[in-house]
Amino acid sequence: MTIFQEFSRVISAGLLILPLFAYDALAADDIFDLSPEQPGRVRVEKDAAAIAAIPKDFKFANPGKFTVAVSTGGPPLATYATDAKTVVGADPDYALAIADSIGLELELVPVAWADWPLGLTSGKYDAVISNVGVTELRKEKFDFSTYRQGLHGFFVKASSDIKEIKEPKDAAGLRITVGASTNQERILLKWSDEDVAAGLKPIELQYHDDDAARIMALQSGRVDVIVQPHAQLVYIAARDKNIRRVGTLSAGWPERSDVAITTRKGSGLADALTLATNDLIKTGAYAKILARWQLSEEALPESRTNPPGLPKT
């Protein structure tokens, strides 16, 4: 291959990839408000019952503030705004509503996902609101106040003939892309076993390393369905407008799996935050926050303190 041919190949590859990123940057603001000002954020009044439930001896990390750790994994849950420093998304909006409810100013602390357990245990912040799922293992060290369902999404090309995937038989014989060693893979392998036992075709799992590779496999027709955390796909679908949801899957299938505000074990704060969440549900503020980020599918009927979590493996 000549230098010119190699250069042409690289440029061609770049032209295939560059529009995806350029389109992302241009279109994101059209779908979700990623501005640092966040004029559409939902604000609420103080919740007297939640405030009264906070233990009198509880010491907040910063007096007068509700200090919350959040991992900026990407929209619509949490990401950096267009100023590259303000954290925005569904989880920051929810944290703000909770802070309003308990009469404190919100202080968000961006953290790497791996760092939140140590920071919370050491008292650097009062809570973590960052898509943390409730598990029995985590319950040994932390308390939980649930605020969303943990869902995976089934998404297909907009032009696909697939209408709905609700149970194993609906996915029989389909080619589905997932990440290796993920919860989605674990569940779909069980679905495939059920299909085979029922005399149906197995599910064909294909593995791709990242979102871009999975989306490209879907759009090229190499796979029929993409399965990954629901919120991620909601954002991609709204941004690109060429994939659509045909079903959701509990992250704890066959049981429900909930996402929760995480607090220090035995701190006494969890019950107050559960009360605050249930008041947000009752007043409708909760539904407005989820709708703002197109996550209404993940709504809970009520918040619970330390519900059953995913079992230890």
CSV table of C-alpha atoms in Angstrom, one decimal:
chain,number,residue,atom,x,y,z
A,1,MET,CA,0.0,0.0,0.0
A,2,THR,CA,1.4,3.4,-1.0
A,3,ILE,CA,1.6,6.3,1.4
A,4,PHE,CA,-1.2,8.0,-0.6
A,5,GLN,CA,-3.4,4.9,-0.3
A,6,GLU,CA,-2.8,4.6,3.4
A,7,PHE,CA,-3.6,8.3,3.8
A,8,SER,CA,-6.8,7.9,1.8
A,9,ARG,CA,-7.8,5.0,3.9
A,10,VAL,CA,-7.3,6.8,7.2
A,11,ILE,CA,-9.1,9.9,5.9
A,12,SER,CA,-12.0,7.8,4.7
A,13,ALA,CA,-12.2,6.1,8.1
A,14,GLY,CA,-12.2,9.4,9.8
A,15,LEU,CA,-15.0,10.7,7.6
A,16,LEU,CA,-17.1,7.8,8.7
A,17,ILE,CA,-16.5,8.6,12.3
A,18,LEU,CA,-16.3,12.4,12.4
A,19,PRO,CA,-19.9,13.1,11.5
A,20,LEU,CA,-21.1,11.0,14.4
A,21,PHE,CA,-19.3,13.2,16.9
A,22,ALA,CA,-20.1,16.4,15.0
A,23,TYR,CA,-23.7,15.5,14.9
A,24,ASP,CA,-23.6,14.7,18.6
A,25,ALA,CA,-22.3,18.1,19.5
A,26,LEU,CA,-24.8,19.9,17.3
A,27,ALA,CA,-27.9,17.9,18.1
A,28,ALA,CA,-27.5,17.3,21.9
A,29,ASP,CA,-28.7,20.8,22.8
A,30,ASP,CA,-31.7,20.4,20.5
A,31,ILE,CA,-32.9,17.4,22.5
A,32,PHE,CA,-31.8,18.1,26.1
A,33,ASP,CA,-30.9,21.3,27.8
A,34,LEU,CA,-27.2,21.0,28.4
A,35,SER,CA,-26.6,24.6,29.2
A,36,PRO,CA,-25.0,25.5,32.6
A,37,GLU,CA,-27.9,27.8,33.4
A,38,GLN,CA,-30.5,25.0,33.4
A,39,PRO,CA,-33.6,27.3,33.4
A,40,GLY,CA,-36.0,24.3,33.3
A,41,ARG,CA,-34.8,22.7,36.5
A,42,VAL,CA,-37.6,21.7,38.8
A,43,ARG,CA,-37.5,23.5,42.2
A,44,VAL,CA,-39.6,22.5,45.2
A,45,GLU,CA,-40.6,23.7,48.6
A,46,LYS,CA,-39.3,22.5,51.9
A,47,ASP,CA,-40.7,19.2,53.2
A,48,ALA,CA,-41.3,19.6,56.9
A,49,ALA,CA,-41.7,15.9,57.5
A,50,ALA,CA,-38.5,15.0,55.8
A,51,ILE,CA,-36.6,17.7,57.7
A,52,ALA,CA,-38.0,16.5,61.0
A,53,ALA,CA,-36.9,12.9,60.2
A,54,ILE,CA,-33.2,13.9,60.0
A,55,PRO,CA,-31.5,12.8,63.2
A,56,LYS,CA,-30.7,15.8,65.4
A,57,ASP,CA,-27.1,14.6,65.8
A,58,PHE,CA,-26.5,14.1,62.0
A,59,LYS,CA,-23.6,16.3,60.9
A,60,PHE,CA,-23.6,17.2,57.2
A,61,ALA,CA,-20.3,17.2,55.4
A,62,ASN,CA,-20.6,21.0,54.9
A,63,PRO,CA,-22.9,23.0,57.2
A,64,GLY,CA,-26.0,24.3,55.5
A,65,LYS,CA,-25.3,22.2,52.4
A,66,PHE,CA,-26.4,18.8,51.0
A,67,THR,CA,-23.2,17.5,49.6
A,68,VAL,CA,-23.8,14.9,46.9
A,69,ALA,CA,-21.3,12.9,44.9
A,70,VAL,CA,-22.2,12.2,41.2
A,71,SER,CA,-20.3,10.4,38.5
A,72,THR,CA,-20.5,12.1,35.1
A,73,GLY,CA,-21.0,9.0,33.1
A,74,GLY,CA,-22.9,10.7,30.3
A,75,PRO,CA,-26.3,12.1,29.4
A,76,PRO,CA,-29.1,12.0,30.3
A,77,LEU,CA,-28.1,10.9,33.8
A,78,ALA,CA,-25.1,13.2,34.5
A,79,THR,CA,-22.7,15.0,32.2
A,80,TYR,CA,-20.8,18.2,31.9
A,81,ALA,CA,-22.7,21.2,30.5
A,82,THR,CA,-21.6,23.2,27.5
A,83,ASP,CA,-19.3,25.2,29.8
A,84,ALA,CA,-17.4,21.9,30.5
A,85,LYS,CA,-17.6,22.4,34.3
A,86,THR,CA,-21.2,22.5,35.4
A,87,VAL,CA,-22.7,19.0,36.0
A,88,VAL,CA,-26.2,18.6,34.6
A,89,GLY,CA,-28.6,15.7,34.0
A,90,ALA,CA,-31.4,13.8,35.6
A,91,ASP,CA,-29.4,12.8,38.7
A,92,PRO,CA,-28.2,16.4,39.4
A,93,ASP,CA,-31.8,17.6,39.0
A,94,TYR,CA,-33.0,15.0,41.4
A,95,ALA,CA,-30.3,15.9,43.9
A,96,LEU,CA,-31.4,19.5,43.7
A,97,ALA,CA,-35.0,18.6,44.4
A,98,ILE,CA,-33.9,16.6,47.5
A,99,ALA,CA,-31.8,19.4,48.7
A,100,ASP,CA,-34.7,21.8,48.3
A,101,SER,CA,-36.9,19.4,50.2
A,102,ILE,CA,-34.6,19.2,53.2
A,103,GLY,CA,-34.0,23.0,53.2
A,104,LEU,CA,-30.3,22.9,52.2
A,105,GLU,CA,-28.2,24.3,49.4
A,106,LEU,CA,-27.0,21.6,46.9
A,107,GLU,CA,-23.3,21.1,46.5
A,108,LEU,CA,-22.5,18.6,43.8
A,109,VAL,CA,-19.1,16.8,43.8
A,110,PRO,CA,-18.1,15.1,40.6
A,111,VAL,CA,-16.3,11.8,41.3
A,112,ALA,CA,-15.0,8.8,39.4
A,113,TRP,CA,-17.4,5.9,39.8
A,114,ALA,CA,-14.8,3.8,41.6
A,115,ASP,CA,-14.2,6.5,44.2
A,116,TRP,CA,-17.7,7.1,45.7
A,117,PRO,CA,-17.7,4.2,48.3
A,118,LEU,CA,-14.6,5.5,50.1
A,119,GLY,CA,-15.6,9.1,49.9
A,120,LEU,CA,-19.0,8.4,51.3
A,121,THR,CA,-17.7,6.2,54.1
A,122,SER,CA,-15.2,8.8,55.1
A,123,GLY,CA,-17.8,11.6,55.3
A,124,LYS,CA,-16.6,13.7,52.3
A,125,TYR,CA,-20.2,13.9,51.2
A,126,ASP,CA,-23.6,13.2,52.6
A,127,ALA,CA,-25.0,11.0,49.8
A,128,VAL,CA,-24.3,9.6,46.4
A,129,ILE,CA,-27.0,10.2,43.7
A,130,SER,CA,-25.4,8.5,40.7
A,131,ASN,CA,-27.4,5.6,39.4
A,132,VAL,CA,-26.3,3.3,42.2
A,133,GLY,CA,-28.2,0.0,42.2
A,134,VAL,CA,-29.3,-1.7,45.4
A,135,THR,CA,-27.5,-4.9,46.1
A,136,GLU,CA,-27.4,-7.1,49.1
A,137,LEU,CA,-23.6,-6.8,49.2
A,138,ARG,CA,-23.8,-3.0,49.2
A,139,LYS,CA,-26.4,-3.0,51.9
A,140,GLU,CA,-23.8,-4.3,54.3
A,141,LYS,CA,-22.0,-1.0,54.1
A,142,PHE,CA,-24.6,1.6,52.9
A,143,ASP,CA,-28.2,2.6,53.3
A,144,PHE,CA,-30.5,3.2,50.3
A,145,SER,CA,-33.5,5.3,49.4
A,146,THR,CA,-34.9,4.2,46.1
A,147,TYR,CA,-35.7,6.8,43.4
A,148,ARG,CA,-35.7,5.0,40.0
A,149,GLN,CA,-36.0,1.6,38.4
A,150,GLY,CA,-32.8,0.1,37.1
A,151,LEU,CA,-33.7,-0.7,33.5
A,152,HIS,CA,-32.0,-2.0,30.3
A,153,GLY,CA,-33.5,-1.1,27.0
A,154,PHE,CA,-34.2,-3.1,23.9
A,155,PHE,CA,-33.7,-0.8,20.9
A,156,VAL,CA,-33.9,-1.5,17.2
A,157,LYS,CA,-33.4,0.4,14.0
A,158,ALA,CA,-36.3,2.8,13.3
A,159,SER,CA,-37.2,0.8,10.2
A,160,SER,CA,-37.1,-2.6,11.9
A,161,ASP,CA,-40.1,-5.0,11.8
A,162,ILE,CA,-39.6,-5.9,15.4
A,163,LYS,CA,-42.5,-4.3,17.4
A,164,GLU,CA,-42.0,-5.5,21.0
A,165,ILE,CA,-39.7,-7.5,23.2
A,166,LYS,CA,-41.2,-8.4,26.6
A,167,GLU,CA,-40.2,-11.9,27.4
A,168,PRO,CA,-37.7,-14.6,26.2
A,169,LYS,CA,-39.8,-15.9,23.4
A,170,ASP,CA,-39.9,-12.5,21.8
A,171,ALA,CA,-36.1,-12.5,21.4
A,172,ALA,CA,-35.8,-16.1,20.1
A,173,GLY,CA,-33.5,-16.3,17.1
A,174,LEU,CA,-32.6,-12.6,17.2
A,175,ARG,CA,-29.0,-11.3,16.9
A,176,ILE,CA,-28.4,-9.0,19.9
A,177,THR,CA,-25.4,-6.9,20.7
A,178,VAL,CA,-24.3,-6.5,24.3
A,179,GLY,CA,-21.1,-5.8,26.2
A,180,ALA,CA,-19.1,-8.8,27.4
A,181,SER,CA,-19.4,-9.7,31.1
A,182,THR,CA,-22.3,-7.3,31.6
A,183,ASN,CA,-25.6,-7.9,33.5
A,184,GLN,CA,-27.4,-7.7,30.1
A,185,GLU,CA,-25.3,-10.7,28.9
A,186,ARG,CA,-26.0,-12.7,32.0
A,187,ILE,CA,-29.8,-12.2,31.6
A,188,LEU,CA,-29.9,-12.8,27.9
A,189,LEU,CA,-28.0,-16.1,28.2
A,190,LYS,CA,-30.7,-17.2,30.6
A,191,TRP,CA,-33.4,-16.0,28.2
A,192,SER,CA,-31.7,-18.0,25.4
A,193,ASP,CA,-31.6,-21.2,27.6
A,194,GLU,CA,-35.3,-20.8,28.2
A,195,ASP,CA,-36.0,-20.4,24.5
A,196,VAL,CA,-34.0,-23.5,23.7
A,197,ALA,CA,-35.8,-25.5,26.4
A,198,ALA,CA,-39.1,-24.4,24.9
A,199,GLY,CA,-38.1,-25.6,21.4
A,200,LEU,CA,-37.3,-22.1,20.1
A,201,LYS,CA,-34.2,-20.8,18.4
A,202,PRO,CA,-31.4,-19.5,20.7
A,203,ILE,CA,-30.6,-15.9,21.0
A,204,GLU,CA,-27.4,-15.0,19.1
A,205,LEU,CA,-25.3,-12.7,21.2
A,206,GLN,CA,-22.7,-10.5,19.6
A,207,TYR,CA,-20.1,-8.5,21.5
A,208,HIS,CA,-18.9,-5.0,20.8
A,209,ASP,CA,-16.7,-2.9,23.0
A,210,ASP,CA,-18.5,0.5,23.0
A,211,ASP,CA,-21.6,2.4,22.1
A,212,ALA,CA,-20.3,3.5,18.7
A,213,ALA,CA,-19.5,-0.1,17.7
A,214,ARG,CA,-22.8,-1.4,18.9
A,215,ILE,CA,-24.8,1.3,17.1
A,216,MET,CA,-22.8,0.8,13.9
A,217,ALA,CA,-23.5,-3.0,14.1
A,218,LEU,CA,-27.2,-2.2,14.5
A,219,GLN,CA,-27.4,0.3,11.6
A,220,SER,CA,-25.4,-1.9,9.3
A,221,GLY,CA,-27.8,-4.9,9.8
A,222,ARG,CA,-25.2,-7.1,11.5
A,223,VAL,CA,-27.4,-7.3,14.6
A,224,ASP,CA,-31.2,-6.9,15.1
A,225,VAL,CA,-31.2,-5.4,18.6
A,226,ILE,CA,-29.0,-3.5,21.0
A,227,VAL,CA,-29.3,-4.0,24.7
A,228,GLN,CA,-27.7,-1.8,27.3
A,229,PRO,CA,-28.7,0.6,30.1
A,230,HIS,CA,-31.9,2.2,29.2
A,231,ALA,CA,-31.0,5.8,29.9
A,232,GLN,CA,-28.0,5.7,27.6
A,233,LEU,CA,-30.1,4.5,24.7
A,234,VAL,CA,-32.8,7.0,25.4
A,235,TYR,CA,-30.3,9.8,24.8
A,236,ILE,CA,-28.9,8.2,21.6
A,237,ALA,CA,-32.4,7.6,20.2
A,238,ALA,CA,-33.4,11.2,20.9
A,239,ARG,CA,-30.1,12.5,19.4
A,240,ASP,CA,-29.8,10.4,16.3
A,241,LYS,CA,-33.5,9.7,15.6
A,242,ASN,CA,-32.8,6.4,13.9
A,243,ILE,CA,-33.3,3.9,16.6
A,244,ARG,CA,-36.4,3.2,18.7
A,245,ARG,CA,-37.3,1.3,21.9
A,246,VAL,CA,-39.2,-1.9,21.7
A,247,GLY,CA,-39.0,-3.0,25.3
A,248,THR,CA,-37.3,-2.7,28.7
A,249,LEU,CA,-35.7,-5.2,30.9
A,250,SER,CA,-35.2,-5.0,34.7
A,251,ALA,CA,-31.6,-5.0,35.6
A,252,GLY,CA,-32.5,-7.6,38.3
A,253,TRP,CA,-34.6,-9.8,36.1
A,254,PRO,CA,-36.7,-11.7,37.0
A,255,GLU,CA,-36.9,-9.4,40.0
A,256,ARG,CA,-37.2,-5.6,39.9
A,257,SER,CA,-33.9,-3.8,40.5
A,258,ASP,CA,-34.0,-0.3,41.9
A,259,VAL,CA,-31.6,2.7,41.8
A,260,ALA,CA,-31.2,4.6,45.1
A,261,ILE,CA,-29.8,7.5,46.9
A,262,THR,CA,-26.8,6.0,48.8
A,263,THR,CA,-25.9,7.1,52.3
A,264,ARG,CA,-23.6,5.9,55.1
A,265,LYS,CA,-24.8,2.8,56.9
A,266,GLY,CA,-26.6,3.7,60.1
A,267,SER,CA,-26.3,7.4,59.6
A,268,GLY,CA,-30.1,7.8,59.9
A,269,LEU,CA,-30.4,10.0,56.8
A,270,ALA,CA,-32.0,7.3,54.6
A,271,ASP,CA,-35.5,7.5,56.1
A,272,ALA,CA,-35.6,11.3,55.7
A,273,LEU,CA,-34.6,11.0,52.0
A,274,THR,CA,-37.2,8.3,51.4
A,275,LEU,CA,-39.8,10.6,52.9
A,276,ALA,CA,-38.6,13.5,50.7
A,277,THR,CA,-38.8,11.3,47.6
A,278,ASN,CA,-42.3,10.1,48.3
A,279,ASP,CA,-43.4,13.7,48.7
A,280,LEU,CA,-41.8,14.6,45.3
A,281,ILE,CA,-43.8,11.6,43.9
A,282,LYS,CA,-47.0,12.8,45.5
A,283,THR,CA,-46.7,16.5,44.3
A,284,GLY,CA,-45.7,15.5,40.8
A,285,ALA,CA,-42.3,17.1,40.9
A,286,TYR,CA,-40.7,13.7,40.6
A,287,ALA,CA,-42.6,12.9,37.3
A,288,LYS,CA,-41.5,16.3,35.9
A,289,ILE,CA,-37.8,15.6,36.6
A,290,LEU,CA,-38.0,12.2,34.9
A,291,ALA,CA,-40.0,13.6,31.9
A,292,ARG,CA,-37.5,16.4,31.5
A,293,TRP,CA,-34.8,13.9,30.7
A,294,GLN,CA,-37.1,11.4,28.9
A,295,LEU,CA,-36.8,8.8,31.7
A,296,SER,CA,-40.5,8.4,32.6
A,297,GLU,CA,-40.2,4.7,31.9
A,298,GLU,CA,-38.0,4.4,35.0
A,299,ALA,CA,-40.4,5.9,37.4
A,300,LEU,CA,-41.1,4.1,40.7
A,301,PRO,CA,-44.6,4.1,42.4
A,302,GLU,CA,-43.0,4.8,45.7
A,303,SER,CA,-39.6,5.1,47.4
A,304,ARG,CA,-38.4,2.5,49.9
A,305,THR,CA,-35.6,2.4,52.4
A,306,ASN,CA,-33.3,-0.6,52.0
A,307,PRO,CA,-35.6,-2.8,49.9
A,308,PRO,CA,-34.4,-6.3,48.8
A,309,GLY,CA,-31.4,-5.8,46.4
A,310,LEU,CA,-29.7,-7.9,43.8
A,311,PRO,CA,-28.4,-11.1,45.5
A,312,LYS,CA,-24.8,-11.8,46.2
A,313,THR,CA,-23.1,-13.8,43.5
